[in-house]
Coordinates of C-alpha atoms and ligand atoms in Angstrom, one line a residue:
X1228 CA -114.1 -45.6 84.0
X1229 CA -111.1 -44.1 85.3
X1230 CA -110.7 -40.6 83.9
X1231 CA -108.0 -39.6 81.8
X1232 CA -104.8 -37.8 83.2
X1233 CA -103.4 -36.0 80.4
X1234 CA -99.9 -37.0 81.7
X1235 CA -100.5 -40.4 80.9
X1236 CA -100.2 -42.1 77.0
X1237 CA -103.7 -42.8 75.8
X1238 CA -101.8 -46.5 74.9
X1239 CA -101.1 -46.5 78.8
X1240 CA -104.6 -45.3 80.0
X1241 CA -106.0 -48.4 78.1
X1242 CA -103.4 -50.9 78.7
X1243 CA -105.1 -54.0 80.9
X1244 CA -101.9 -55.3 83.1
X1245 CA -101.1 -58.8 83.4
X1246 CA -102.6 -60.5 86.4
X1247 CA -100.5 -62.8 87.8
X1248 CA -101.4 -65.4 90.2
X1249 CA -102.6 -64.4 94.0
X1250 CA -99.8 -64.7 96.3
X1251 CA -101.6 -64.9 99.8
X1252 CA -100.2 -65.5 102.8
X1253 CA -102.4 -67.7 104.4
X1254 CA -101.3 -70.0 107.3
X1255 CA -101.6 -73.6 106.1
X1256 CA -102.5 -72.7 102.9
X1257 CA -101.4 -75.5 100.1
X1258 CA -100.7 -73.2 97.3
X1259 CA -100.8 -74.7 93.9
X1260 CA -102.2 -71.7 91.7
X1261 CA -98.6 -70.4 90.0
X1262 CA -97.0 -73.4 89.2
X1263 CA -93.8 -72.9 91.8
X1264 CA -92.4 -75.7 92.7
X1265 CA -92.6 -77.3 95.8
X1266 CA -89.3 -78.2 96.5
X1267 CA -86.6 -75.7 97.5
X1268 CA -83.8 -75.3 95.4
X1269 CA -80.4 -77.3 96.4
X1270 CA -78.8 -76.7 99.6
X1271 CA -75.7 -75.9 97.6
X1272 CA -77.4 -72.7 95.8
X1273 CA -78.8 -71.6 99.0
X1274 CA -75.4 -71.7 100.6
X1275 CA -74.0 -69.9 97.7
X1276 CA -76.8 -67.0 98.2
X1277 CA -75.8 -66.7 101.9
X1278 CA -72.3 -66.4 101.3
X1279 CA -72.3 -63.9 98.5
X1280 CA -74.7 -62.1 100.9
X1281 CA -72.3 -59.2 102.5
X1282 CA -70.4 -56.3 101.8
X1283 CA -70.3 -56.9 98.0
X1284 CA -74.1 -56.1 97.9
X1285 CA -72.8 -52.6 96.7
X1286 CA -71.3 -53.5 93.5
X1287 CA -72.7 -53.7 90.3
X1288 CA -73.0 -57.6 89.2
X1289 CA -71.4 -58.6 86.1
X1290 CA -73.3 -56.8 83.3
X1291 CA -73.9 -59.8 81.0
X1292 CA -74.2 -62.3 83.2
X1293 CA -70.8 -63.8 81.4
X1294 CA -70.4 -66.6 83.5
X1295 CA -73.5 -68.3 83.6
X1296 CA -73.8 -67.4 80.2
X1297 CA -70.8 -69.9 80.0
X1298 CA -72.2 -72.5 81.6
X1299 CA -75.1 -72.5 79.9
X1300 CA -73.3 -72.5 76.7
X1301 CA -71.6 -75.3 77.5
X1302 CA -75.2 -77.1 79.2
X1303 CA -76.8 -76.4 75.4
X1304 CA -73.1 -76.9 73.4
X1305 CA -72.9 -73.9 71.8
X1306 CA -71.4 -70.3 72.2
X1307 CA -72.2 -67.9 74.9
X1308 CA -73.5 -65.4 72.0
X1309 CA -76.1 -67.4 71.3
X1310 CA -77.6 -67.0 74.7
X1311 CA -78.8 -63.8 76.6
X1312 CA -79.9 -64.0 80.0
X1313 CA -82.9 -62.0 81.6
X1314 CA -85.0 -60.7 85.0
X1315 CA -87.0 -63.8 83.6
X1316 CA -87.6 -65.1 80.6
X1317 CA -90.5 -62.5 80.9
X1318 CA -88.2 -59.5 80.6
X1319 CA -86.8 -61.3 77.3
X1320 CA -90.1 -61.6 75.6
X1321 CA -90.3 -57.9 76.4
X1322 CA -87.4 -57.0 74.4
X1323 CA -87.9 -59.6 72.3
X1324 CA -91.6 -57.2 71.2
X1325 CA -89.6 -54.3 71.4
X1326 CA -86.5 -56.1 69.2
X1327 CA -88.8 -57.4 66.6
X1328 CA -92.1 -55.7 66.4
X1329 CA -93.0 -52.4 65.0
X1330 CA -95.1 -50.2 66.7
X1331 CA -98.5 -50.7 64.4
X1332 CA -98.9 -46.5 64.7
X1333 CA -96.0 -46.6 62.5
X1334 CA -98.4 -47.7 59.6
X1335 CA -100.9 -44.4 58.7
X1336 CA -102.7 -46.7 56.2
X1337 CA -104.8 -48.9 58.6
X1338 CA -104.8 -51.6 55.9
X1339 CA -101.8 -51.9 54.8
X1340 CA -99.5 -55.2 55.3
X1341 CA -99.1 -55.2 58.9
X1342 CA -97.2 -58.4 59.1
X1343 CA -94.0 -56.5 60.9
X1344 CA -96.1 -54.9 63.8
X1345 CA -98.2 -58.2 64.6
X1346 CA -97.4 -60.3 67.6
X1347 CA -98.5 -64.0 67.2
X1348 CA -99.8 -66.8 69.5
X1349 CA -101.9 -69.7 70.0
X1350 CA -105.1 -69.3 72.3
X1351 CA -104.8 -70.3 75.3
X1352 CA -101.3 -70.1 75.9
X1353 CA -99.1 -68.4 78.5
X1354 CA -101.5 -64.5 78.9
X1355 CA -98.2 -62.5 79.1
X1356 CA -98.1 -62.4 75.4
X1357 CA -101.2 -60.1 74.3
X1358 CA -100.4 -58.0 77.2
X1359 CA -96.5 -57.6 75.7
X1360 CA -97.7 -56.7 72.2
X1361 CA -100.2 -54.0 73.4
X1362 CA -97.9 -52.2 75.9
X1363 CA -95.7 -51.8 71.9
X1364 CA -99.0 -51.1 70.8
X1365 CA -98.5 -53.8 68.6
X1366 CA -101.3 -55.7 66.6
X1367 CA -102.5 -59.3 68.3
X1368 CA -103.3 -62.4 66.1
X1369 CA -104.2 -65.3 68.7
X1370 CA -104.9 -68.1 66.7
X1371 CA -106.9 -71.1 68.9
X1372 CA -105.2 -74.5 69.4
X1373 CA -107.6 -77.4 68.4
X1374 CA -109.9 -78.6 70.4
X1375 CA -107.4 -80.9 72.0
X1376 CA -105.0 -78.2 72.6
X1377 CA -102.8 -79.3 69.6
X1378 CA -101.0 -77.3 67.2
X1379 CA -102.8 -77.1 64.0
X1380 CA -100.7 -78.5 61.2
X1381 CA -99.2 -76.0 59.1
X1382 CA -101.6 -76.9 55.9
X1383 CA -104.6 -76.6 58.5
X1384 CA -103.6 -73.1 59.4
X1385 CA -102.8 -72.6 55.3
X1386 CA -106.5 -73.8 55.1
X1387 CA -107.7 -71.7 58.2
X1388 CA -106.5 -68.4 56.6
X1389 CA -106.2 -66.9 59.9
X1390 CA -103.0 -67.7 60.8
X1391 CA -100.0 -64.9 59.4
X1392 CA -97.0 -67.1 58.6
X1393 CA -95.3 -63.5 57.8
X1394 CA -96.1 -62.3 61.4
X1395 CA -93.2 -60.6 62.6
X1396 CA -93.0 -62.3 65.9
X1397 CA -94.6 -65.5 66.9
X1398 CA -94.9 -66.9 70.5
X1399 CA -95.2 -71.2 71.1
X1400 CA -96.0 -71.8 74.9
X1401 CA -94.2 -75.4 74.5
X1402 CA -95.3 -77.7 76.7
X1403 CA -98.3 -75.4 76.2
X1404 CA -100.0 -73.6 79.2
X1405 CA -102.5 -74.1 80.5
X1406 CA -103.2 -77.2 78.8
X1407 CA -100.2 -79.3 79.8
X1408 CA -100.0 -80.5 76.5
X1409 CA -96.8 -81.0 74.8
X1410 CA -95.5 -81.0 71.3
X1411 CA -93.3 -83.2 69.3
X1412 CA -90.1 -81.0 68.0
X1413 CA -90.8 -82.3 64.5
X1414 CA -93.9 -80.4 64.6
X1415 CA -92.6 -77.4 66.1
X1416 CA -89.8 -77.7 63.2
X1417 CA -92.3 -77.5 60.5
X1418 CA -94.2 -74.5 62.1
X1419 CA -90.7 -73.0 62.0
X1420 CA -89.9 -73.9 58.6
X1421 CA -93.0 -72.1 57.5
X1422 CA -92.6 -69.0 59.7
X1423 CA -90.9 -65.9 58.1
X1424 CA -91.0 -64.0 61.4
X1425 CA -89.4 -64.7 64.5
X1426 CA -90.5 -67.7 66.7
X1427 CA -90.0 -68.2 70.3
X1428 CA -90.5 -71.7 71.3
X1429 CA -91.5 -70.6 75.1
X1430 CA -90.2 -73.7 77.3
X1431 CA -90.8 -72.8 80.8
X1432 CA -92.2 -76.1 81.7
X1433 CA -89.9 -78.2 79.2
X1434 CA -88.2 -80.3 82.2
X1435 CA -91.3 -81.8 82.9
X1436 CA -91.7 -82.7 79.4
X1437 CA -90.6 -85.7 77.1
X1438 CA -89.5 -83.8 74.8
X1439 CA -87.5 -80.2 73.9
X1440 CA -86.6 -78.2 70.8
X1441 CA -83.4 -76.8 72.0
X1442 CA -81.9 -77.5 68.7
X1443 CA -83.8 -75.4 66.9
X1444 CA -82.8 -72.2 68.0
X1445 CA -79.4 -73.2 66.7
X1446 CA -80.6 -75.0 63.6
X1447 CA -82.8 -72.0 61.8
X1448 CA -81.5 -67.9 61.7
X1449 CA -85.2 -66.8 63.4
X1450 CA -85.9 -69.3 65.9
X1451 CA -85.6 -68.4 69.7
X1452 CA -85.5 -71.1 72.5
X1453 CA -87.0 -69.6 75.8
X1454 CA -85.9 -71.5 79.0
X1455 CA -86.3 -70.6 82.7
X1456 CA -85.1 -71.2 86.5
X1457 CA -88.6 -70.6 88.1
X1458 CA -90.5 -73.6 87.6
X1459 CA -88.2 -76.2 87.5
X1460 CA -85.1 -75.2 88.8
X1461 CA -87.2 -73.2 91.9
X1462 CA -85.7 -70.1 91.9
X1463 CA -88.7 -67.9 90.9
X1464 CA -87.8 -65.0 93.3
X1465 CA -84.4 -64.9 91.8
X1466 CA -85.9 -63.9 88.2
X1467 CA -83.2 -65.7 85.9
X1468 CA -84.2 -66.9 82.3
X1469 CA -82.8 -66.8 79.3
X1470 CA -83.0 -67.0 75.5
X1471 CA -80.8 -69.1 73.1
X1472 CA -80.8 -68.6 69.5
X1473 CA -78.9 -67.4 66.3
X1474 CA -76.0 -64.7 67.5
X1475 CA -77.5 -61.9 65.5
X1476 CA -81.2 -61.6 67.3
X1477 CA -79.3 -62.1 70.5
X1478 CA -76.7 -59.5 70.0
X1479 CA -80.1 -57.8 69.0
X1480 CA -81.7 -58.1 72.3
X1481 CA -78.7 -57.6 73.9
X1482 CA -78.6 -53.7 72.5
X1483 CA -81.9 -53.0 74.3
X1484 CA -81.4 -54.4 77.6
X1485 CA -81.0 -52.7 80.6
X1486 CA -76.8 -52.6 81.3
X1487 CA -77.6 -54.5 85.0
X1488 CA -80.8 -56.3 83.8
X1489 CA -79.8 -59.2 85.8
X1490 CA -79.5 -58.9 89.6
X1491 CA -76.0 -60.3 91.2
X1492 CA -77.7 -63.0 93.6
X1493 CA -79.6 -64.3 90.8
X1494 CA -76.8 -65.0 88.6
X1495 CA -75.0 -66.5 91.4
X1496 CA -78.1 -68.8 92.5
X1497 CA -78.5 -69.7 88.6
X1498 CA -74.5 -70.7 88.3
X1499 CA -74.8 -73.0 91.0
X1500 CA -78.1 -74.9 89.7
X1501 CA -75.9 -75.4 86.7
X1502 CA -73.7 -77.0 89.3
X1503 CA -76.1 -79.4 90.6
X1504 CA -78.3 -80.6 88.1
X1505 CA -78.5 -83.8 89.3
X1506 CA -80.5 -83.0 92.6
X1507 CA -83.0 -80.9 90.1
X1508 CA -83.2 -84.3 87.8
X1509 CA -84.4 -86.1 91.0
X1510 CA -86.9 -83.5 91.8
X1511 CA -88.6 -83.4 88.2
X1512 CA -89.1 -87.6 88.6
X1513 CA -90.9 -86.8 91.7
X1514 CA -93.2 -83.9 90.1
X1515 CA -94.1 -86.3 87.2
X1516 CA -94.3 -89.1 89.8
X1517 CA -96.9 -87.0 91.3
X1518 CA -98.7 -85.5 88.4
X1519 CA -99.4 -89.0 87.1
X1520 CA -100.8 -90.3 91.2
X1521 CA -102.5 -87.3 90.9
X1522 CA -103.8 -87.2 87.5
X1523 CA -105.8 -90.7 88.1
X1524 CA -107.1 -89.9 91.6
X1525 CA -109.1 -86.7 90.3
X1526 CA -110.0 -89.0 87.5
X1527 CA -111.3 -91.3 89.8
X1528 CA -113.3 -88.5 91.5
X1529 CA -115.1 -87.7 88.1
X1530 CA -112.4 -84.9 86.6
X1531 CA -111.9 -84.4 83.2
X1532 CA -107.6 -84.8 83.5
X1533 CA -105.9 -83.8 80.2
X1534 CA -102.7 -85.3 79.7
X1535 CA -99.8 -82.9 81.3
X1536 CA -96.0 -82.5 80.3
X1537 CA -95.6 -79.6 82.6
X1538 CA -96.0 -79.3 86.4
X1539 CA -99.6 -78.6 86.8
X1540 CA -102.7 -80.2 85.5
X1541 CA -105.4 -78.7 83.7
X1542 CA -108.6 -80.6 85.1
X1543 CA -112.3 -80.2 84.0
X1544 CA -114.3 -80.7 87.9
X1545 CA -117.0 -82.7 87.8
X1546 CA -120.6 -81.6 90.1
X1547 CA -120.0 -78.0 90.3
X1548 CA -118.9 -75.4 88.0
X1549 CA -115.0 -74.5 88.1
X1550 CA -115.6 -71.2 89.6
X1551 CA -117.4 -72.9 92.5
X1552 CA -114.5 -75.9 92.8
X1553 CA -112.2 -72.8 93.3
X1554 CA -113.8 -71.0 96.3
X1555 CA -115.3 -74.6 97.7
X1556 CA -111.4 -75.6 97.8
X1557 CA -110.1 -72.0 99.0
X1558 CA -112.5 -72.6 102.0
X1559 CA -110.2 -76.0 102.7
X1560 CA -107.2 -73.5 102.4
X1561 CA -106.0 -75.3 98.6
X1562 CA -105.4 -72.5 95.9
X1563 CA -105.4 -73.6 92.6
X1564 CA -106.0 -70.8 89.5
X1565 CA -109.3 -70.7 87.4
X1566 CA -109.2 -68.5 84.4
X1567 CA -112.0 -66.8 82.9
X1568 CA -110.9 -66.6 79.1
X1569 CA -113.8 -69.0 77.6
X1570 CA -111.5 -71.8 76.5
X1571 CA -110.4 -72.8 79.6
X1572 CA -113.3 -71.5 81.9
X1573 CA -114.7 -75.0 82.6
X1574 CA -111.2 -76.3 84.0
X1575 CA -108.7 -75.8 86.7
X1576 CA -105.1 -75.5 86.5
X1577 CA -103.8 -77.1 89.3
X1578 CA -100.0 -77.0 90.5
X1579 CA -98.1 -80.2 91.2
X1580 CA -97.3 -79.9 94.9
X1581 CA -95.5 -82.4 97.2
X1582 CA -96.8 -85.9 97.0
X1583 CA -98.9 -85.0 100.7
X1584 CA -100.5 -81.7 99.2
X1585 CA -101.7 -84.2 96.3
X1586 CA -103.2 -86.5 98.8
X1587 CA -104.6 -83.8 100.5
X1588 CA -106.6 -82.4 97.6
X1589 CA -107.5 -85.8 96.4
X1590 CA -109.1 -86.0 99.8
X1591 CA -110.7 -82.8 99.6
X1592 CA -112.0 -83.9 96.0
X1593 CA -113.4 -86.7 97.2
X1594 CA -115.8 -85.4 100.0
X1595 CA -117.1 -82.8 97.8
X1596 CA -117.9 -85.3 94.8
X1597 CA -119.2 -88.0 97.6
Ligands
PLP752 C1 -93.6 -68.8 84.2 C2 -93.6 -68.6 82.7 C3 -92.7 -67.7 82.1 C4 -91.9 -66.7 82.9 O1 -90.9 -67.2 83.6 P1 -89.9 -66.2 84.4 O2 -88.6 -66.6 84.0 O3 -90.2 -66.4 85.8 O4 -90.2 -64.8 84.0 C5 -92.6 -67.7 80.7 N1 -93.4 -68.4 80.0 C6 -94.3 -69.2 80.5 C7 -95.2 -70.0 79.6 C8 -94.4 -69.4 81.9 O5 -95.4 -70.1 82.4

């Protein structure tokens, strides 16, 4: 145990910080462990980058990201006060806690209806959450999915008395990580209903889905839509998401933001994606082109494959345990994640690479279940 600097917030001292994925740089290695995507973004973007690259560096970019908050207004048809656009959509859940949530130290009777300071999820979902509501020092209610990674139905989480339909903030991972799994909007739209809180609908992943809920952040008062460049739009080192929803929870978040939250290359790279949609459209029918090759070759190898709408699989390996699948395929230089949280510690999450990184972990699979 680390001892205690007295400098340092007790909260702080206990905090466990998020792990994200590893991001070796290993020669050769076919890296599918944080869901990037394997294609580089358009030409056009990167040209864009380039050129905006020069003395301009030293001014401030535009403070609210106005016109890409245009764009996407127009993408989504509504205003640009419904949106608000982040460092990553991870930087908006942040201030979406901070925005919503009260601290649960501002309660001195332990037992009292804590409702307002509780952050809500499903287990497994995306890990950032838990780690959000403790750094408010929030209170956690993860709720488990079904067995099958499905939403309970809102009478089964009436009936499960676990579930706190007055939480003041609840997060939906939609396509779910790190399941795949993706949800019908007219069941998201009931969980809504029922929710007196706030609810992000998290869709990181939704362009690999069949599905999305956008109109539900402009249908209901409380209901945020959380959408991101990184996965499918591959601009993960330029940190752009964004939020749409009702104008008074985004003029909301807006007041707590930092002024220059949004760096000036970023917004730039993220205007021109907006530009070229069509080239992304192509790369998401290749990533579910090779999820689904994919999907029945480790089948055919004995793995467990649940059915994805994202761009990774969650697979259970046959033979060895998951644990040992990871470091057997790290020794034929393919990194996929394993996590250790109990649900999900008898699967891998594997990344949908280029069609040749699927064949070459298909061949990989098949020599070690020979
Ligand atoms: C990757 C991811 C995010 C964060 O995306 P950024 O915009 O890169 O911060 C949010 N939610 C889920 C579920 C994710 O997988």
């Amino acid at each position: 145990m680390a001892k205690k600097n007295p400098f340092i917030r007790p909260l702080v001292h206990d905090l466990h910080a998020y792990v994200p994925g590893e991001q070796p740089k290993i020669k050769g290695l076919i890296k599918l462990n944080t869901n990037e995507n394997p294609y580089p973004p358009s030409p056009k973007v990167l040209k864009a980058v380039k050129n905006a690259t020069d003395a301009r560096l030293r001014l401030y970019p535009n403070p609210t990201a106005e016109k890409l908050r245009v764009k996407l207004a127009e993408l989504h048809g509504c205003q640009p006060e419904n949106i608000i656009v982040g460092n990553g959509s991870d930087e908006l859940l942040a201030l979406a806690v901070r925005a919503f949530v009260e601290p649960k130290s501002k309660f001195k009777d332990q037992n009292s209806e804590r409702a307002q300071a509780t952050v809500q999820f499903f287990t497994p979902s995306y890990s950032l959450y838990p780690v959000l509501a403790d750094i408010h020092g929030a209170i956690k209610s993860a709720v488990p999915l079904k067995s099958d990674f499905s939403i309970p139905s809102v009478p089964e989480l009436k009936r499960g008395m676990e579930w706190k339909f007055n939480a003041a903030l609840t997060c939906v991972t939609s396509p779910n990580a790190p399941s795949g799994r993706g949800y019908h909007t007219a069941e998201l739209e009931k969980l809504c209903r029922a929710q007196q809180g706030v609810v992000i609908l998290d869709e990181a992943y939704v362009d690999f889905a069949i599905e999305n809920a956008q109109k539900l952040a402009l249908k209901f008062p409380h209901v945020l839509v959380a959408r991101t460049f990184s996965k499918a739009y591959s601009l993960c080192f330029q940190r752009v998401g964004y939020f749409i929803g009702h104008t008074d929870l985004i003029a909301a978040l807006d007041k707590i933001r930092d002024s220059y939250n949004v760096n000036g290359l970023g917004q730039i790279a993220a205007e021109v994606t907006l530009d070229n949609l069509k080239f992304y459209r192509a790369n998401f029918k290749k990533i579910i082109a090779t999820r689904e090759w994919l999907a029945d070759e480790l089948t055919k190898c004995g793995f467990h494959v649940l059915p994805s709408q994202a761009n990774f699989l969650l697979a259970k390996p046959p033979l060895f345990s998951a644990h040992e699948w990871l470091q057997k395929l790290r020794e034929q230089k393919i990194l996929v994640r394993w996590f250790s949280t109990p649900e999900v510690s008898n699967y891998l999450r594997i990344t949908i690479g280029t069609p040749a990184e699927a064949v070459k972990l298909v061949r990989v699979a098949r020599r070690l279940t020979r």
